[in-house]
Amino acid sequence: PGPQGLYYCSVGGKNTHGRHIVEEHADMCLEAGINFEGINQEVACGQWEFQLFAKGAKKAGDEMWIARYLLDRLTENYGYYIEYHPKPIKGDWNGSGMHANFSDTTLRTCGDENTFNKVCEEFGKNIEKHISVYGAHNEQRLTGAHETQSITQFSYGVSDRGASIRIPIGTVEDGWKGRLEDRRPASNGDPYKISSVIISTTKAAYN
């Protein structure tokens, strides 16, 4: 394939590959009652993303595992398989993550920039605690390049795609009410373990 950059949110057979599978998977998830939010082709050739939304960490984990199961079963019909490795292609290619967008009542209602900063700073104190459950081989993806922060470093910022935690611009525009996005979890991560450590660290920030 050509260099990355041609494929992100692309259309047309030259740069878009696998749309029939991801759209069929979306339909399967919706029919199964999963709160399926959307799909888009990603930066690398043949790399796709789907988004789920669930209220509560347990439900989010349940729906992610079911969605993965449905996807893997679907690929049997086409003789394909899904590569969940966070760096499936070495070289100048983006890896594959499972970005975790999260909020709680405090973040959705506080209207206070300092509260968001406190939460982010607490995450920065617990790098190893998080990385240890964010997925295998993630060091190959979190290098500080390709829209990532280094696995040994921590940063956060508004709309910063290269940060460990991105503060969505919508959160700021809504008066510091909304969510945060931890961009470090890998595509092969266990959503139950990921949500558990996110909840633990967020609660610690309020103490």
PDB file of C-alpha atoms in Angstrom:
ATOM      1  CA  PRO A   1       0.000   0.000   0.000  1.00  0.00           C
ATOM      2  CA  GLY A   2       0.911   3.641  -0.248  1.00  0.00           C
ATOM      3  CA  PRO A   3       2.051   5.652   2.771  1.00  0.00           C
ATOM      4  CA  GLN A   4      -0.414   6.297   5.566  1.00  0.00           C
ATOM      5  CA  GLY A   5      -2.532   9.405   5.398  1.00  0.00           C
ATOM      6  CA  LEU A   6      -4.553   8.384   2.352  1.00  0.00           C
ATOM      7  CA  TYR A   7      -6.919   6.096   4.221  1.00  0.00           C
ATOM      8  CA  TYR A   8      -8.277   8.059   7.180  1.00  0.00           C
ATOM      9  CA  CYS A   9     -12.056   8.470   6.738  1.00  0.00           C
ATOM     10  CA  SER A  10     -11.553   7.830   3.025  1.00  0.00           C
ATOM     11  CA  VAL A  11     -14.084   6.753   0.420  1.00  0.00           C
ATOM     12  CA  GLY A  12     -13.590   4.922  -2.849  1.00  0.00           C
ATOM     13  CA  GLY A  13     -12.063   1.582  -3.729  1.00  0.00           C
ATOM     14  CA  LYS A  14      -8.533   2.930  -4.153  1.00  0.00           C
ATOM     15  CA  ASN A  15      -7.987   3.674  -0.459  1.00  0.00           C
ATOM     16  CA  THR A  16     -10.931   2.108   1.372  1.00  0.00           C
ATOM     17  CA  HIS A  17     -10.771  -1.588   2.188  1.00  0.00           C
ATOM     18  CA  GLY A  18     -13.141  -3.731   4.249  1.00  0.00           C
ATOM     19  CA  ARG A  19     -16.120  -1.403   4.551  1.00  0.00           C
ATOM     20  CA  HIS A  20     -18.576  -4.229   3.825  1.00  0.00           C
ATOM     21  CA  ILE A  21     -17.333  -6.100   6.889  1.00  0.00           C
ATOM     22  CA  VAL A  22     -17.386  -3.186   9.319  1.00  0.00           C
ATOM     23  CA  GLU A  23     -20.852  -2.110   8.201  1.00  0.00           C
ATOM     24  CA  GLU A  24     -22.178  -5.642   8.547  1.00  0.00           C
ATOM     25  CA  HIS A  25     -20.587  -5.802  11.989  1.00  0.00           C
ATOM     26  CA  ALA A  26     -22.306  -2.538  12.934  1.00  0.00           C
ATOM     27  CA  ASP A  27     -25.662  -3.997  11.923  1.00  0.00           C
ATOM     28  CA  MET A  28     -24.992  -7.145  13.961  1.00  0.00           C
ATOM     29  CA  CYS A  29     -24.124  -5.097  17.045  1.00  0.00           C
ATOM     30  CA  LEU A  30     -27.248  -2.959  16.714  1.00  0.00           C
ATOM     31  CA  GLU A  31     -29.409  -6.047  16.288  1.00  0.00           C
ATOM     32  CA  ALA A  32     -27.815  -7.480  19.443  1.00  0.00           C
ATOM     33  CA  GLY A  33     -28.813  -4.380  21.412  1.00  0.00           C
ATOM     34  CA  ILE A  34     -25.297  -2.961  21.723  1.00  0.00           C
ATOM     35  CA  ASN A  35     -25.115   0.829  21.885  1.00  0.00           C
ATOM     36  CA  PHE A  36     -23.030   1.141  18.731  1.00  0.00           C
ATOM     37  CA  GLU A  37     -22.015   4.753  18.074  1.00  0.00           C
ATOM     38  CA  GLY A  38     -20.097   4.718  14.804  1.00  0.00           C
ATOM     39  CA  ILE A  39     -17.274   3.541  12.554  1.00  0.00           C
ATOM     40  CA  ASN A  40     -14.470   5.136  10.589  1.00  0.00           C
ATOM     41  CA  GLN A  41     -11.497   3.979   8.598  1.00  0.00           C
ATOM     42  CA  GLU A  42      -8.303   4.853  10.413  1.00  0.00           C
ATOM     43  CA  VAL A  43      -4.874   6.115   9.421  1.00  0.00           C
ATOM     44  CA  ALA A  44      -3.328   2.821   8.309  1.00  0.00           C
ATOM     45  CA  CYS A  45      -4.473   0.852   5.286  1.00  0.00           C
ATOM     46  CA  GLY A  46      -7.297  -1.532   6.225  1.00  0.00           C
ATOM     47  CA  GLN A  47      -7.393  -0.233   9.805  1.00  0.00           C
ATOM     48  CA  TRP A  48     -10.875   0.508  11.140  1.00  0.00           C
ATOM     49  CA  GLU A  49     -12.330   1.851  14.358  1.00  0.00           C
ATOM     50  CA  PHE A  50     -15.727   1.336  15.921  1.00  0.00           C
ATOM     51  CA  GLN A  51     -17.131   3.200  18.896  1.00  0.00           C
ATOM     52  CA  LEU A  52     -19.391   1.922  21.650  1.00  0.00           C
ATOM     53  CA  PHE A  53     -21.092   3.885  24.411  1.00  0.00           C
ATOM     54  CA  ALA A  54     -22.383   2.385  27.631  1.00  0.00           C
ATOM     55  CA  LYS A  55     -23.446   3.817  30.969  1.00  0.00           C
ATOM     56  CA  GLY A  56     -21.367   2.030  33.578  1.00  0.00           C
ATOM     57  CA  ALA A  57     -18.016   0.288  33.393  1.00  0.00           C
ATOM     58  CA  LYS A  58     -19.403  -3.244  33.611  1.00  0.00           C
ATOM     59  CA  LYS A  59     -21.792  -2.723  30.721  1.00  0.00           C
ATOM     60  CA  ALA A  60     -19.042  -1.092  28.673  1.00  0.00           C
ATOM     61  CA  GLY A  61     -16.840  -4.148  29.200  1.00  0.00           C
ATOM     62  CA  ASP A  62     -19.664  -6.560  28.433  1.00  0.00           C
ATOM     63  CA  GLU A  63     -20.542  -4.819  25.194  1.00  0.00           C
ATOM     64  CA  MET A  64     -16.928  -4.583  24.044  1.00  0.00           C
ATOM     65  CA  TRP A  65     -16.363  -8.314  24.491  1.00  0.00           C
ATOM     66  CA  ILE A  66     -19.627  -9.153  22.730  1.00  0.00           C
ATOM     67  CA  ALA A  67     -18.767  -6.784  19.874  1.00  0.00           C
ATOM     68  CA  ARG A  68     -15.366  -8.432  19.486  1.00  0.00           C
ATOM     69  CA  TYR A  69     -16.969 -11.873  19.486  1.00  0.00           C
ATOM     70  CA  LEU A  70     -19.443 -10.856  16.789  1.00  0.00           C
ATOM     71  CA  LEU A  71     -16.641  -9.365  14.712  1.00  0.00           C
ATOM     72  CA  ASP A  72     -14.493 -12.479  14.952  1.00  0.00           C
ATOM     73  CA  ARG A  73     -17.425 -14.709  14.031  1.00  0.00           C
ATOM     74  CA  LEU A  74     -18.268 -12.468  11.087  1.00  0.00           C
ATOM     75  CA  THR A  75     -14.775 -12.685   9.621  1.00  0.00           C
ATOM     76  CA  GLU A  76     -15.168 -16.463   9.328  1.00  0.00           C
ATOM     77  CA  ASN A  77     -17.616 -15.808   6.484  1.00  0.00           C
ATOM     78  CA  TYR A  78     -14.947 -13.987   4.494  1.00  0.00           C
ATOM     79  CA  GLY A  79     -11.794 -15.936   5.294  1.00  0.00           C
ATOM     80  CA  TYR A  80     -10.332 -12.960   7.162  1.00  0.00           C
ATOM     81  CA  TYR A  81      -9.226 -12.479  10.735  1.00  0.00           C
ATOM     82  CA  ILE A  82      -8.908  -9.426  12.976  1.00  0.00           C
ATOM     83  CA  GLU A  83      -5.423  -8.479  14.125  1.00  0.00           C
ATOM     84  CA  TYR A  84      -5.691  -7.020  17.626  1.00  0.00           C
ATOM     85  CA  HIS A  85      -1.958  -6.420  18.064  1.00  0.00           C
ATOM     86  CA  PRO A  86      -1.388  -2.745  18.976  1.00  0.00           C
ATOM     87  CA  LYS A  87       1.367  -2.407  16.365  1.00  0.00           C
ATOM     88  CA  PRO A  88       0.326  -4.789  13.590  1.00  0.00           C
ATOM     89  CA  ILE A  89       2.610  -3.211  10.986  1.00  0.00           C
ATOM     90  CA  LYS A  90       6.083  -2.071  11.955  1.00  0.00           C
ATOM     91  CA  GLY A  91       7.492   1.138  10.582  1.00  0.00           C
ATOM     92  CA  ASP A  92       5.864   4.463   9.762  1.00  0.00           C
ATOM     93  CA  TRP A  93       2.315   3.384  10.567  1.00  0.00           C
ATOM     94  CA  ASN A  94      -0.041   4.271  13.389  1.00  0.00           C
ATOM     95  CA  GLY A  95      -0.734   1.491  15.842  1.00  0.00           C
ATOM     96  CA  SER A  96      -4.134   0.335  17.065  1.00  0.00           C
ATOM     97  CA  GLY A  97      -5.553   1.573  20.348  1.00  0.00           C
ATOM     98  CA  MET A  98      -8.738   1.289  22.351  1.00  0.00           C
ATOM     99  CA  HIS A  99      -9.165   4.862  23.508  1.00  0.00           C
ATOM    100  CA  ALA A 100     -11.191   5.037  26.707  1.00  0.00           C
ATOM    101  CA  ASN A 101     -13.540   7.999  26.982  1.00  0.00           C
ATOM    102  CA  PHE A 102     -14.807   8.322  30.528  1.00  0.00           C
ATOM    103  CA  SER A 103     -16.706  10.606  32.866  1.00  0.00           C
ATOM    104  CA  ASP A 104     -18.543  10.568  36.161  1.00  0.00           C
ATOM    105  CA  THR A 105     -21.055  12.864  37.804  1.00  0.00           C
ATOM    106  CA  THR A 106     -18.298  15.184  39.018  1.00  0.00           C
ATOM    107  CA  LEU A 107     -16.688  15.617  35.601  1.00  0.00           C
ATOM    108  CA  ARG A 108     -20.035  16.072  33.894  1.00  0.00           C
ATOM    109  CA  THR A 109     -21.226  18.775  36.291  1.00  0.00           C
ATOM    110  CA  CYS A 110     -18.271  20.479  38.024  1.00  0.00           C
ATOM    111  CA  GLY A 111     -17.578  23.264  35.538  1.00  0.00           C
ATOM    112  CA  ASP A 112     -14.091  23.518  36.999  1.00  0.00           C
ATOM    113  CA  GLU A 113     -10.840  23.257  35.048  1.00  0.00           C
ATOM    114  CA  ASN A 114      -8.881  22.528  38.226  1.00  0.00           C
ATOM    115  CA  THR A 115     -10.919  19.379  38.838  1.00  0.00           C
ATOM    116  CA  PHE A 116     -10.012  18.047  35.406  1.00  0.00           C
ATOM    117  CA  ASN A 117      -6.370  18.935  35.983  1.00  0.00           C
ATOM    118  CA  LYS A 118      -6.387  17.125  39.349  1.00  0.00           C
ATOM    119  CA  VAL A 119      -7.715  13.965  37.724  1.00  0.00           C
ATOM    120  CA  CYS A 120      -5.120  14.118  34.954  1.00  0.00           C
ATOM    121  CA  GLU A 121      -2.309  14.763  37.430  1.00  0.00           C
ATOM    122  CA  GLU A 122      -3.378  11.714  39.452  1.00  0.00           C
ATOM    123  CA  PHE A 123      -3.151   9.586  36.307  1.00  0.00           C
ATOM    124  CA  GLY A 124       0.349  10.961  35.802  1.00  0.00           C
ATOM    125  CA  LYS A 125       1.359   9.655  39.235  1.00  0.00           C
ATOM    126  CA  ASN A 126       0.277   6.126  38.307  1.00  0.00           C
ATOM    127  CA  ILE A 127       1.800   5.429  34.906  1.00  0.00           C
ATOM    128  CA  GLU A 128       2.916   1.854  35.614  1.00  0.00           C
ATOM    129  CA  LYS A 129      -0.345   0.981  37.379  1.00  0.00           C
ATOM    130  CA  HIS A 130      -2.243   1.825  34.210  1.00  0.00           C
ATOM    131  CA  ILE A 131       0.193   0.551  31.605  1.00  0.00           C
ATOM    132  CA  SER A 132       0.319  -2.841  33.337  1.00  0.00           C
ATOM    133  CA  VAL A 133      -3.329  -3.479  32.407  1.00  0.00           C
ATOM    134  CA  TYR A 134      -3.604  -1.481  29.190  1.00  0.00           C
ATOM    135  CA  GLY A 135      -2.712  -4.368  26.881  1.00  0.00           C
ATOM    136  CA  ALA A 136       0.208  -6.508  25.732  1.00  0.00           C
ATOM    137  CA  HIS A 137       2.991  -5.226  23.454  1.00  0.00           C
ATOM    138  CA  ASN A 138       1.802  -1.657  23.950  1.00  0.00           C
ATOM    139  CA  GLU A 139       5.398  -0.444  24.159  1.00  0.00           C
ATOM    140  CA  GLN A 140       5.606  -0.998  20.402  1.00  0.00           C
ATOM    141  CA  ARG A 141       2.754   1.463  19.887  1.00  0.00           C
ATOM    142  CA  LEU A 142       3.341   4.074  22.612  1.00  0.00           C
ATOM    143  CA  THR A 143       6.624   5.457  21.325  1.00  0.00           C
ATOM    144  CA  GLY A 144       5.963   9.186  21.335  1.00  0.00           C
ATOM    145  CA  ALA A 145       5.382   9.102  17.571  1.00  0.00           C
ATOM    146  CA  HIS A 146       2.301   8.387  15.460  1.00  0.00           C
ATOM    147  CA  GLU A 147      -0.110  10.321  17.673  1.00  0.00           C
ATOM    148  CA  THR A 148       1.041   8.759  20.939  1.00  0.00           C
ATOM    149  CA  GLN A 149       2.899   9.774  24.063  1.00  0.00           C
ATOM    150  CA  SER A 150       5.835   7.606  25.148  1.00  0.00           C
ATOM    151  CA  ILE A 151       4.857   4.659  27.341  1.00  0.00           C
ATOM    152  CA  THR A 152       7.178   5.941  30.098  1.00  0.00           C
ATOM    153  CA  GLN A 153       5.936   9.534  29.995  1.00  0.00           C
ATOM    154  CA  PHE A 154       2.631  11.222  30.786  1.00  0.00           C
ATOM    155  CA  SER A 155       1.014  14.336  29.384  1.00  0.00           C
ATOM    156  CA  TYR A 156      -2.428  15.809  28.942  1.00  0.00           C
ATOM    157  CA  GLY A 157      -3.869  18.666  26.945  1.00  0.00           C
ATOM    158  CA  VAL A 158      -6.885  20.055  25.151  1.00  0.00           C
ATOM    159  CA  SER A 159      -7.418  18.376  21.760  1.00  0.00           C
ATOM    160  CA  ASP A 160      -3.888  16.948  21.949  1.00  0.00           C
ATOM    161  CA  ARG A 161      -3.820  13.715  19.941  1.00  0.00           C
ATOM    162  CA  GLY A 162      -0.249  13.086  21.056  1.00  0.00           C
ATOM    163  CA  ALA A 163      -1.043  13.239  24.767  1.00  0.00           C
ATOM    164  CA  SER A 164      -1.626  10.393  27.191  1.00  0.00           C
ATOM    165  CA  ILE A 165      -4.982  11.950  28.055  1.00  0.00           C
ATOM    166  CA  ARG A 166      -6.779  14.240  25.662  1.00  0.00           C
ATOM    167  CA  ILE A 167      -9.256  16.758  27.038  1.00  0.00           C
ATOM    168  CA  PRO A 168     -11.907  17.043  24.315  1.00  0.00           C
ATOM    169  CA  ILE A 169     -12.540  20.557  23.074  1.00  0.00           C
ATOM    170  CA  GLY A 170     -16.242  19.941  23.662  1.00  0.00           C
ATOM    171  CA  THR A 171     -15.575  19.564  27.372  1.00  0.00           C
ATOM    172  CA  VAL A 172     -13.914  22.982  27.438  1.00  0.00           C
ATOM    173  CA  GLU A 173     -16.563  24.630  25.272  1.00  0.00           C
ATOM    174  CA  ASP A 174     -19.264  23.280  27.586  1.00  0.00           C
ATOM    175  CA  GLY A 175     -17.697  25.120  30.507  1.00  0.00           C
ATOM    176  CA  TRP A 176     -15.419  22.311  31.713  1.00  0.00           C
ATOM    177  CA  LYS A 177     -18.224  19.801  31.927  1.00  0.00           C
ATOM    178  CA  GLY A 178     -17.853  16.490  30.136  1.00  0.00           C
ATOM    179  CA  ARG A 179     -15.349  13.694  29.669  1.00  0.00           C
ATOM    180  CA  LEU A 180     -11.705  12.750  29.348  1.00  0.00           C
ATOM    181  CA  GLU A 181     -10.059  10.426  26.843  1.00  0.00           C
ATOM    182  CA  ASP A 182      -7.236   8.120  27.903  1.00  0.00           C
ATOM    183  CA  ARG A 183      -5.509   7.336  24.609  1.00  0.00           C
ATOM    184  CA  ARG A 184      -3.079   4.750  25.974  1.00  0.00           C
ATOM    185  CA  PRO A 185      -5.119   1.504  26.165  1.00  0.00           C
ATOM    186  CA  ALA A 186      -4.195  -0.945  23.415  1.00  0.00           C
ATOM    187  CA  SER A 187      -6.548  -2.595  20.955  1.00  0.00           C
ATOM    188  CA  ASN A 188      -5.980  -5.957  22.662  1.00  0.00           C
ATOM    189  CA  GLY A 189      -6.674  -4.667  26.179  1.00  0.00           C
ATOM    190  CA  ASP A 190      -9.201  -6.120  28.611  1.00  0.00           C
ATOM    191  CA  PRO A 191     -11.938  -3.474  29.010  1.00  0.00           C
ATOM    192  CA  TYR A 192     -12.817  -4.692  32.509  1.00  0.00           C
ATOM    193  CA  LYS A 193      -9.263  -4.176  33.779  1.00  0.00           C
ATOM    194  CA  ILE A 194      -8.940  -0.868  31.954  1.00  0.00           C
ATOM    195  CA  SER A 195     -12.150   0.587  33.360  1.00  0.00           C
ATOM    196  CA  SER A 196     -11.302  -0.679  36.846  1.00  0.00           C
ATOM    197  CA  VAL A 197      -7.990   1.162  37.020  1.00  0.00           C
ATOM    198  CA  ILE A 198      -9.506   4.313  35.490  1.00  0.00           C
ATOM    199  CA  ILE A 199     -12.210   4.349  38.166  1.00  0.00           C
ATOM    200  CA  SER A 200      -9.674   3.732  40.932  1.00  0.00           C
ATOM    201  CA  THR A 201      -7.376   6.562  39.883  1.00  0.00           C
ATOM    202  CA  THR A 202     -10.216   9.006  39.251  1.00  0.00           C
ATOM    203  CA  LYS A 203     -11.629   8.398  42.732  1.00  0.00           C
ATOM    204  CA  ALA A 204      -8.179   8.876  44.261  1.00  0.00           C
ATOM    205  CA  ALA A 205      -7.928  12.295  42.610  1.00  0.00           C
ATOM    206  CA  TYR A 206     -10.914  13.529  44.599  1.00  0.00           C
ATOM    207  CA  ASN A 207      -9.487  12.529  47.996  1.00  0.00           C
TER     208      ASN A 207
END
